[in-house]
PDB file of C-alpha atoms in Angstrom:
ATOM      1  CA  UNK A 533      -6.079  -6.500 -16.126  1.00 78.00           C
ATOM      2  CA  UNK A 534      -5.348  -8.736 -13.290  1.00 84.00           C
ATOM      3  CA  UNK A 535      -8.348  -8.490 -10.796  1.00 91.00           C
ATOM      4  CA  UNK A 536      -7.031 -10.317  -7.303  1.00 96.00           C
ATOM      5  CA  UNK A 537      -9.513 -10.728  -4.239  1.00 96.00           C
ATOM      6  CA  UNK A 538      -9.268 -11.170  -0.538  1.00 96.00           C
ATOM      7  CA  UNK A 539     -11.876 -12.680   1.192  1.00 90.00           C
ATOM      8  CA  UNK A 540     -11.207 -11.696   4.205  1.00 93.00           C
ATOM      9  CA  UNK A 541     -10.679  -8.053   5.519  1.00 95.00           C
ATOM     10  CA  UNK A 542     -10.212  -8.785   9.199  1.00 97.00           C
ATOM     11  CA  UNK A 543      -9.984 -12.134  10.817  1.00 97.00           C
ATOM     12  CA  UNK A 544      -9.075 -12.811  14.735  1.00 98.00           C
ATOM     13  CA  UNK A 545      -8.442 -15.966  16.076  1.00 98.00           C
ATOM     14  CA  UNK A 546      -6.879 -17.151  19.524  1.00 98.00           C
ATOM     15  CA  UNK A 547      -3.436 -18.385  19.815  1.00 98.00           C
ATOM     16  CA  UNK A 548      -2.814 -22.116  18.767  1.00 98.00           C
ATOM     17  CA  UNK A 549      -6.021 -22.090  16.385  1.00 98.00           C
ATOM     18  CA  UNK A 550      -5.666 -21.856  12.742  1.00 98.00           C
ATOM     19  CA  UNK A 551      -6.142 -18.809  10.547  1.00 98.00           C
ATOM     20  CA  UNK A 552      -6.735 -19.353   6.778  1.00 98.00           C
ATOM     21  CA  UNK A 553      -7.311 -16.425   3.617  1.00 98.00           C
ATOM     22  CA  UNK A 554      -8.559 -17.126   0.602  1.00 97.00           C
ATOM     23  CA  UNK A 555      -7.558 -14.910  -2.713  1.00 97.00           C
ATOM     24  CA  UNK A 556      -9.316 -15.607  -5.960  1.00 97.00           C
ATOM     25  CA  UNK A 557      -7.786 -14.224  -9.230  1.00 96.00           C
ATOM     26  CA  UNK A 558      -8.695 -13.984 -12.591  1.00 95.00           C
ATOM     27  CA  UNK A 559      -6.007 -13.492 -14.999  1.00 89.00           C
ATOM     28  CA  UNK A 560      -5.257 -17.658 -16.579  1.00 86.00           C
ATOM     29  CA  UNK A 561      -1.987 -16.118 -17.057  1.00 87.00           C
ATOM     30  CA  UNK A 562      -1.282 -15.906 -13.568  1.00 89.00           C
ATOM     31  CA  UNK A 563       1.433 -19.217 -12.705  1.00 87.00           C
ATOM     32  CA  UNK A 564       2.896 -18.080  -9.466  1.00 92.00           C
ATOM     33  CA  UNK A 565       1.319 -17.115  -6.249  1.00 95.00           C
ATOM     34  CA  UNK A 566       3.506 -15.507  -3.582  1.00 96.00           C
ATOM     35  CA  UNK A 567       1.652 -14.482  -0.149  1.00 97.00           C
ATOM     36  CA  UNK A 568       3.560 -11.371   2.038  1.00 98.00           C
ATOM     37  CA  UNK A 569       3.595 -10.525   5.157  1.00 97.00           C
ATOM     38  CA  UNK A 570       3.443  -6.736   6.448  1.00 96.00           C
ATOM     39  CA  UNK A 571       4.113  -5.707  10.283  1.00 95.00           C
ATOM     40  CA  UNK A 572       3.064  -2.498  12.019  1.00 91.00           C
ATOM     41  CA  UNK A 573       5.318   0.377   9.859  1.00 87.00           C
ATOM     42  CA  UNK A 574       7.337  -2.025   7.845  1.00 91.00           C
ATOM     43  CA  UNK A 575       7.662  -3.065   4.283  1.00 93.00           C
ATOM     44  CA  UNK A 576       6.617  -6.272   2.662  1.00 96.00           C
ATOM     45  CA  UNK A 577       8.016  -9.782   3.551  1.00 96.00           C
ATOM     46  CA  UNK A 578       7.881 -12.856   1.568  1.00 95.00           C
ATOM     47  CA  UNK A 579       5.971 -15.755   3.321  1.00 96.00           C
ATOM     48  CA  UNK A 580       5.576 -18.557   0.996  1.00 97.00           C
ATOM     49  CA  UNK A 581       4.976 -19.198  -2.335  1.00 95.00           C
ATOM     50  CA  UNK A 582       3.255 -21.883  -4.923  1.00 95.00           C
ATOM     51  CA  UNK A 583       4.104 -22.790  -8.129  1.00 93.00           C
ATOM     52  CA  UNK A 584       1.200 -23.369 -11.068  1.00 92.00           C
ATOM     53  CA  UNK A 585       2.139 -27.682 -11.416  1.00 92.00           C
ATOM     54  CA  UNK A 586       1.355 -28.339  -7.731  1.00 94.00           C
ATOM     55  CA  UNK A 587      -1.795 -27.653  -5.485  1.00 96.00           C
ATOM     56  CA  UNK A 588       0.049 -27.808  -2.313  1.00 97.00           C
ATOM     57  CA  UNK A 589       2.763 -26.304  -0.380  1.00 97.00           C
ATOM     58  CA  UNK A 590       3.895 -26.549   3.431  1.00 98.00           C
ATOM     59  CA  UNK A 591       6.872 -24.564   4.921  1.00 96.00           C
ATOM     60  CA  UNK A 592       6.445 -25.616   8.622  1.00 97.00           C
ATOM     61  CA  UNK A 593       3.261 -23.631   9.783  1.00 98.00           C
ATOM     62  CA  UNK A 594       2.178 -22.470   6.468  1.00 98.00           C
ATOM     63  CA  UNK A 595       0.318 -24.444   3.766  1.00 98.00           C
ATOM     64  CA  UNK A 596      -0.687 -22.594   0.894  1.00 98.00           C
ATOM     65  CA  UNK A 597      -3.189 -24.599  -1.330  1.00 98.00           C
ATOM     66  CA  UNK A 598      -3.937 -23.746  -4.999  1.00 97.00           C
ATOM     67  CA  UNK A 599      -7.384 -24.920  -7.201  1.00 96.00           C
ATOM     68  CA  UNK A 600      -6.314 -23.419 -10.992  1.00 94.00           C
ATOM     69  CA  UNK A 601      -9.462 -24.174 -11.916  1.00 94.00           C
ATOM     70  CA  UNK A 602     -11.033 -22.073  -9.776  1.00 95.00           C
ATOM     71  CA  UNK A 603      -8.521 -19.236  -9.996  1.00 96.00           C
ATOM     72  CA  UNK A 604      -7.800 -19.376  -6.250  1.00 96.00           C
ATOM     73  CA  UNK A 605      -5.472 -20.032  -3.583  1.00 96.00           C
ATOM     74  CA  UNK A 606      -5.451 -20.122   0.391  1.00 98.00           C
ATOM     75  CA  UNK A 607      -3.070 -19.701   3.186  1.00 98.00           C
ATOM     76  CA  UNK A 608      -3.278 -21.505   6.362  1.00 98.00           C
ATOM     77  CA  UNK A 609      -1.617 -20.536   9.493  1.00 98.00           C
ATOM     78  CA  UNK A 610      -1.492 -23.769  11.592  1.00 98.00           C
ATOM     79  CA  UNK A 611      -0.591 -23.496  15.444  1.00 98.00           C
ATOM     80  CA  UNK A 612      -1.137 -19.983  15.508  1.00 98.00           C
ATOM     81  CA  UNK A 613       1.250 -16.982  17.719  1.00 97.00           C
ATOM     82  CA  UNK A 614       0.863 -14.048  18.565  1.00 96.00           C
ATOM     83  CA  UNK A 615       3.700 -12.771  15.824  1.00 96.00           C
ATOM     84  CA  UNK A 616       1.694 -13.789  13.276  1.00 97.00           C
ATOM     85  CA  UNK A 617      -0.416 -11.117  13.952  1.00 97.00           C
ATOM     86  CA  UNK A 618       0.057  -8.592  10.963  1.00 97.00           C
ATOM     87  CA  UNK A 619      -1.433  -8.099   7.176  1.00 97.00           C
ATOM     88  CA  UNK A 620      -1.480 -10.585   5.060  1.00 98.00           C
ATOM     89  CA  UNK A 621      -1.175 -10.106   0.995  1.00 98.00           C
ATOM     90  CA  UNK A 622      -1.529 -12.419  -1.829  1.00 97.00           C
ATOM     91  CA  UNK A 623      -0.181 -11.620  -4.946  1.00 96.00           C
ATOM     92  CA  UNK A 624      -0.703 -13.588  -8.393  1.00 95.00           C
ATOM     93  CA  UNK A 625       2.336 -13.154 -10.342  1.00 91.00           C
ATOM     94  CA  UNK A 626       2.534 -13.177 -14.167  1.00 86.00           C
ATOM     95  CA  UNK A 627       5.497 -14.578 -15.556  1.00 77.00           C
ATOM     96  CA  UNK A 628       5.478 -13.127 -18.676  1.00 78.00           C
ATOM     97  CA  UNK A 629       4.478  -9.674 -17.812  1.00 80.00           C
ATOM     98  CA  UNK A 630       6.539  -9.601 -14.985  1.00 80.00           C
ATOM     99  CA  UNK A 631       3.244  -8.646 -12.956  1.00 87.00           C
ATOM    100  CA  UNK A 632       2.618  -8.934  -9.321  1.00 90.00           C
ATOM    101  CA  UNK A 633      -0.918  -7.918  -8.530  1.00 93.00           C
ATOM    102  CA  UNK A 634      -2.013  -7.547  -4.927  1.00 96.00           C
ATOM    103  CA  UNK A 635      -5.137  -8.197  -3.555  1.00 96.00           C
ATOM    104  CA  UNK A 636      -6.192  -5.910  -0.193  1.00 95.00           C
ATOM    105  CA  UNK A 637      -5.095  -7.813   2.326  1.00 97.00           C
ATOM    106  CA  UNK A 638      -5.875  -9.382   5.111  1.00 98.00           C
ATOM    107  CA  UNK A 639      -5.624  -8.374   8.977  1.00 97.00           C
ATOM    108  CA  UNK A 640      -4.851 -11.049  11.210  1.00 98.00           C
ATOM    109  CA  UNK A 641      -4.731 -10.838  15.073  1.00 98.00           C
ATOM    110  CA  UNK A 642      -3.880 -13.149  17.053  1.00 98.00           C
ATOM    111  CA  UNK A 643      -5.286 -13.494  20.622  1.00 96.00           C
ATOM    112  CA  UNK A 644      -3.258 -14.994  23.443  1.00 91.00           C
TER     113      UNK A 644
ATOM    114  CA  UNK B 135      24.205  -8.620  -0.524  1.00 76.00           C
ATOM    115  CA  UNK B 136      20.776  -9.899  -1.407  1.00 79.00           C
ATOM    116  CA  UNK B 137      18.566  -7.050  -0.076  1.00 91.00           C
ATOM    117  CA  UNK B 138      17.202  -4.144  -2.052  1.00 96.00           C
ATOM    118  CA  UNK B 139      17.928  -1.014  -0.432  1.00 97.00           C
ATOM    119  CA  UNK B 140      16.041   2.348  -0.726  1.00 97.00           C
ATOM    120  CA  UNK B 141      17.170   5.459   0.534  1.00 93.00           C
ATOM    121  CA  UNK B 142      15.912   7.499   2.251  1.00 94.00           C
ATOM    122  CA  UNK B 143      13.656   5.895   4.620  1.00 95.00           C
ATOM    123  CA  UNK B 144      12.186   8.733   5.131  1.00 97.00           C
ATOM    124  CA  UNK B 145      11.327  11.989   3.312  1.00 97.00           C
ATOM    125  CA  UNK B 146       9.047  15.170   3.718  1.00 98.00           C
ATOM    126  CA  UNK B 147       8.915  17.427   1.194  1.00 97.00           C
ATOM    127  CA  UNK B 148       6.497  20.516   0.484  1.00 97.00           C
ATOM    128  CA  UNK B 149       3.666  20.816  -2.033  1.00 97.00           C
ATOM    129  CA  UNK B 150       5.019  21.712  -5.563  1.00 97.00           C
ATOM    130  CA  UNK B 151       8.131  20.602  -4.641  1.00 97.00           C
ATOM    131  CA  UNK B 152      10.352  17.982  -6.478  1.00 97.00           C
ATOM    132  CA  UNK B 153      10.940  14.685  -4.908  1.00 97.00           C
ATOM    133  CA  UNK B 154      13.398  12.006  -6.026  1.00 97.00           C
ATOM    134  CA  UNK B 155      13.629   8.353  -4.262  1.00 97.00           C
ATOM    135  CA  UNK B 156      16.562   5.857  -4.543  1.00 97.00           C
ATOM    136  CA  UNK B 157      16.561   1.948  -4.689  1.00 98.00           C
ATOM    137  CA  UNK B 158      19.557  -0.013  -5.562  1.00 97.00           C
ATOM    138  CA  UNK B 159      20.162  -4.160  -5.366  1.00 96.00           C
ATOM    139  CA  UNK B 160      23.751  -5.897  -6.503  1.00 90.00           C
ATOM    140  CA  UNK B 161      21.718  -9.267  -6.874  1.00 93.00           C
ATOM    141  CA  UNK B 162      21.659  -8.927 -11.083  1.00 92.00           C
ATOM    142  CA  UNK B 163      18.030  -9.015 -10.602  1.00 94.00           C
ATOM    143  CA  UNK B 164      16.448  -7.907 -14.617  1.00 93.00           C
ATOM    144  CA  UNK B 165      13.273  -6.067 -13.117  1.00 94.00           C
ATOM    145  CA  UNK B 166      13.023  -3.498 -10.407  1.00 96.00           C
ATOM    146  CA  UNK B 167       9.136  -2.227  -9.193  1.00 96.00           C
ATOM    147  CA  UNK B 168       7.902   0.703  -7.836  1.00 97.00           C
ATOM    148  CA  UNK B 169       5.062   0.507  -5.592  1.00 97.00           C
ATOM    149  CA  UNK B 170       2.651   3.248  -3.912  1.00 97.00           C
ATOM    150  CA  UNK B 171       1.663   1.716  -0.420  1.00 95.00           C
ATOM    151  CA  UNK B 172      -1.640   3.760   1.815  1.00 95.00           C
ATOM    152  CA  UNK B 173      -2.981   2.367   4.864  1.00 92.00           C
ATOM    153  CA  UNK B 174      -5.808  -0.037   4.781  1.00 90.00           C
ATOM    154  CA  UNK B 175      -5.046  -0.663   0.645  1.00 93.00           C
ATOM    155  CA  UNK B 176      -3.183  -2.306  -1.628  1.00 94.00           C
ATOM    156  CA  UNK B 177      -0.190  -2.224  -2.678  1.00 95.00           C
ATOM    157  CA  UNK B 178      -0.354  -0.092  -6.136  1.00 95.00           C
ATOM    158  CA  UNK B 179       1.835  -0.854  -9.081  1.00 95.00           C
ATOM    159  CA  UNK B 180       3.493   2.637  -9.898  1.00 96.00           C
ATOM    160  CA  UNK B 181       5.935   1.619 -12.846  1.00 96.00           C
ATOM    161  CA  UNK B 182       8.708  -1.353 -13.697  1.00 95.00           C
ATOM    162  CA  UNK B 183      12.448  -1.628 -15.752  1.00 95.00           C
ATOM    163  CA  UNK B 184      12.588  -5.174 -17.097  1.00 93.00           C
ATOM    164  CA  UNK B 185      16.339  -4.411 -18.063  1.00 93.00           C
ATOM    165  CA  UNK B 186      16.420  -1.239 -19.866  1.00 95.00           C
ATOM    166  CA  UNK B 187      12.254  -0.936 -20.909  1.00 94.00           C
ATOM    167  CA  UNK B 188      10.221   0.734 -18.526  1.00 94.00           C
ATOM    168  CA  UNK B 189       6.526   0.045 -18.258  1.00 92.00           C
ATOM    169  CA  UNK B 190       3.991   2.549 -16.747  1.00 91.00           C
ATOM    170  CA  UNK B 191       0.717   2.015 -15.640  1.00 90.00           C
ATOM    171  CA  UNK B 192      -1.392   3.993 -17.439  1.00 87.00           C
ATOM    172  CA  UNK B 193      -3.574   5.660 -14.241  1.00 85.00           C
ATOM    173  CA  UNK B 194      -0.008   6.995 -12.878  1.00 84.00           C
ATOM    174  CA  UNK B 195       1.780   7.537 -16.155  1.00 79.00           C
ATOM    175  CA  UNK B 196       2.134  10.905 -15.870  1.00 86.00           C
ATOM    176  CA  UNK B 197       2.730  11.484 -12.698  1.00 91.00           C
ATOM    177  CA  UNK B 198       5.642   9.338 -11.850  1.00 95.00           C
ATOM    178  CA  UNK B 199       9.088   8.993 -13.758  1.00 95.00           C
ATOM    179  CA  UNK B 200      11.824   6.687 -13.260  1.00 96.00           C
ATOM    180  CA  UNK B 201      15.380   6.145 -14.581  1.00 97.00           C
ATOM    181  CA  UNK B 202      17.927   3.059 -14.510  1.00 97.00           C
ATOM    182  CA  UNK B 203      21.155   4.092 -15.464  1.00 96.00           C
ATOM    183  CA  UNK B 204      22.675   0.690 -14.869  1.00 95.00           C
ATOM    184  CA  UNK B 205      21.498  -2.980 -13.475  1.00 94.00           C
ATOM    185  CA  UNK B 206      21.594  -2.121  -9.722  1.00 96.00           C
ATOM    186  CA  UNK B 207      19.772   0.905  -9.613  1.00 97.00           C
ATOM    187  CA  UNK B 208      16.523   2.547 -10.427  1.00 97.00           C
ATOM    188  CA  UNK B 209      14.957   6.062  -8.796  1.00 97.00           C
ATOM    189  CA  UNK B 210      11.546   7.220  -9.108  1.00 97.00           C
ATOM    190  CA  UNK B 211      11.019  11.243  -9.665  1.00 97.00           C
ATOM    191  CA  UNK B 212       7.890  12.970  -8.610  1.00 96.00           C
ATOM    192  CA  UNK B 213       7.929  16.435 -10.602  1.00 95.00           C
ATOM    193  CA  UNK B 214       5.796  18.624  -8.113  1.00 95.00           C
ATOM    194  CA  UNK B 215       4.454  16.642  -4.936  1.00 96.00           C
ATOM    195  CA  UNK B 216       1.118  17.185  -4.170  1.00 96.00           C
ATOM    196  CA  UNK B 217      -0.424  15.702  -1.079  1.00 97.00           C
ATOM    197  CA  UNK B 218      -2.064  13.000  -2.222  1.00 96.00           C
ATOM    198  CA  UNK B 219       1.580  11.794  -2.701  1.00 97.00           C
ATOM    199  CA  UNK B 220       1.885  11.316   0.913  1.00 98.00           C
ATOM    200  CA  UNK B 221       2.580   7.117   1.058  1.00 97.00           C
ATOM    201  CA  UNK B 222       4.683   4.167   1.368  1.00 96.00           C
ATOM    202  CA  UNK B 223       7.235   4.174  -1.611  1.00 97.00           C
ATOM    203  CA  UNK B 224       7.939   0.338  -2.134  1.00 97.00           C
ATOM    204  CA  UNK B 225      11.032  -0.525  -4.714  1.00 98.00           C
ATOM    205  CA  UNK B 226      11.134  -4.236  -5.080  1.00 97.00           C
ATOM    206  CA  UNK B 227      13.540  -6.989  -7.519  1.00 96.00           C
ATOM    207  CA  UNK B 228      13.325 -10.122  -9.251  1.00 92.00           C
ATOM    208  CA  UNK B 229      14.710 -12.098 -12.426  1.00 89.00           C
ATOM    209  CA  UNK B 230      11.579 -12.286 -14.236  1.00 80.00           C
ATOM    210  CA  UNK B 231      10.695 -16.188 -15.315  1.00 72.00           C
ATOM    211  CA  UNK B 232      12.431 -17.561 -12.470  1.00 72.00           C
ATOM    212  CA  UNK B 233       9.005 -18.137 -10.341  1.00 75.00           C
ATOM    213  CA  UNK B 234      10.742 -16.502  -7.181  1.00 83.00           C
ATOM    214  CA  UNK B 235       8.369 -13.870  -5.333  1.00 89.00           C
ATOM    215  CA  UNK B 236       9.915 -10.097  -6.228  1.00 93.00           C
ATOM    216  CA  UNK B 237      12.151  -8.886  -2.987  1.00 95.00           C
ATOM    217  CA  UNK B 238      11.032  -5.996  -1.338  1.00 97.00           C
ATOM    218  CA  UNK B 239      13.166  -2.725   0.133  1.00 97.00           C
ATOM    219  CA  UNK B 240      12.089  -1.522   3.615  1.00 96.00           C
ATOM    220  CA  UNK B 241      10.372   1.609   1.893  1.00 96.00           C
ATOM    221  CA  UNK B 242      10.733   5.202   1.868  1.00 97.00           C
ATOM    222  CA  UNK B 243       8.054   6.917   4.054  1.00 97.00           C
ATOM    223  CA  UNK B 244       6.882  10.362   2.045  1.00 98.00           C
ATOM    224  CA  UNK B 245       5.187  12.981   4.041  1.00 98.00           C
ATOM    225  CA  UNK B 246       4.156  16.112   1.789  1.00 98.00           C
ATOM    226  CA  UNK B 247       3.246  19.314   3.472  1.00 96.00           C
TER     227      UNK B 247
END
């Protein structure tokens, strides 16, 4: 199965510096990488997303970047605040299983 | 509407007990999830309905059942609750081959005692 892998456990940066995860997959039928979002006691919330024919995605502060060849993708929080602070999941999707396979996530704090 | 909703949002039940949780979305979405969410890990896969076929994982198959009477909604049954049970119950939607990310509830929060 599906094996998905965040880089990054914890990372802190200060407010107004950017913040990037990496997640490396291995599953070739993987063609659709959402990241979420999850805040202290809530459920999951969609961030962004990347589709398998392009390597790059911005959606105001948020790029998410995508090497197939690799098997990995990246998000990067530009112009950091504290509300971004929370956990951060990526999730390779397969589109024919109907799949989405998380990796650990990633705990970001941001520092005023 | 377009929100998945899951009732309760929160739930204790005792050891050996039955527990049954509720999700429901009127967005004609053709797969509902069921995740298992813990502190500090990831979200597990418990089961999924693409339409009427459900799909177990094979680790949790026999612990978890589920049932979709129609489109819009899908429980998930937990026979006798132990407490290892105790978690984040995630029910989440999509229309599979669409490439759009699967839409979360806001979770049912099971403490077993």
């Amino acid at each position: 199965g599906e094996k998905v892998e965040q880089h990054e456990s914890t990372l802190s940066v200060r407010e107004g510096d950017s913040a990037v995860i990496n997640c490396t997959y291995t599953d070739t039928a993987s063609s659709y990488f959402p990241w979420y979002k999850q805040e202290a006691g809530k459920s999951l919330h969609f961030v962004i997303d990347i589709r398998s024919n392009v390597d790059r995605k911005q959606s105001q502060r948020l790029i998410v970047l995508l090497d197939k060849k690799a098997k990995r993708f990246s998000l990067h929080i530009t112009a950091t605040q504290p509300e971004d602070s929370a956990i951060y999941f990526c999730a390779p999707y397969n589109t024919n299983t109907g799949k989405l396979t998380f990796g650990d996530g990633t705990v970001l704090t941001v520092k005023p | 509407d377009t929100t998945v909703k899951q009732n309760p949002r929160y739930k204790l039940a005792r050891v050996g007990k039955p527990v049954n949780l509720i999700c429901s979305q009127t967005m004609n979405h053709d797969t509902m999830y069921w995740y298992q969410k813990k502190p500090n890990q990831a979200p597990k896969l418990l089961l999924f309905y693409y339409d009427k076929i459900l799909n177990r994982e094979a680790d949790t198959f026999e612990k978890f059942q589920s049932s979709r009477p129609n489109n819009s909604f899908c429980s998930l049954y937990i026979g006798s609750a132990g407490l290892e049970y105790s978690a984040m119950y995630l029910c989440a939607s999509s229309r599979v081959g669409y490439n759009q990310a699967p839409l979360f509830g806001e979770g049912t929060r099971l403490s077993v005692l």
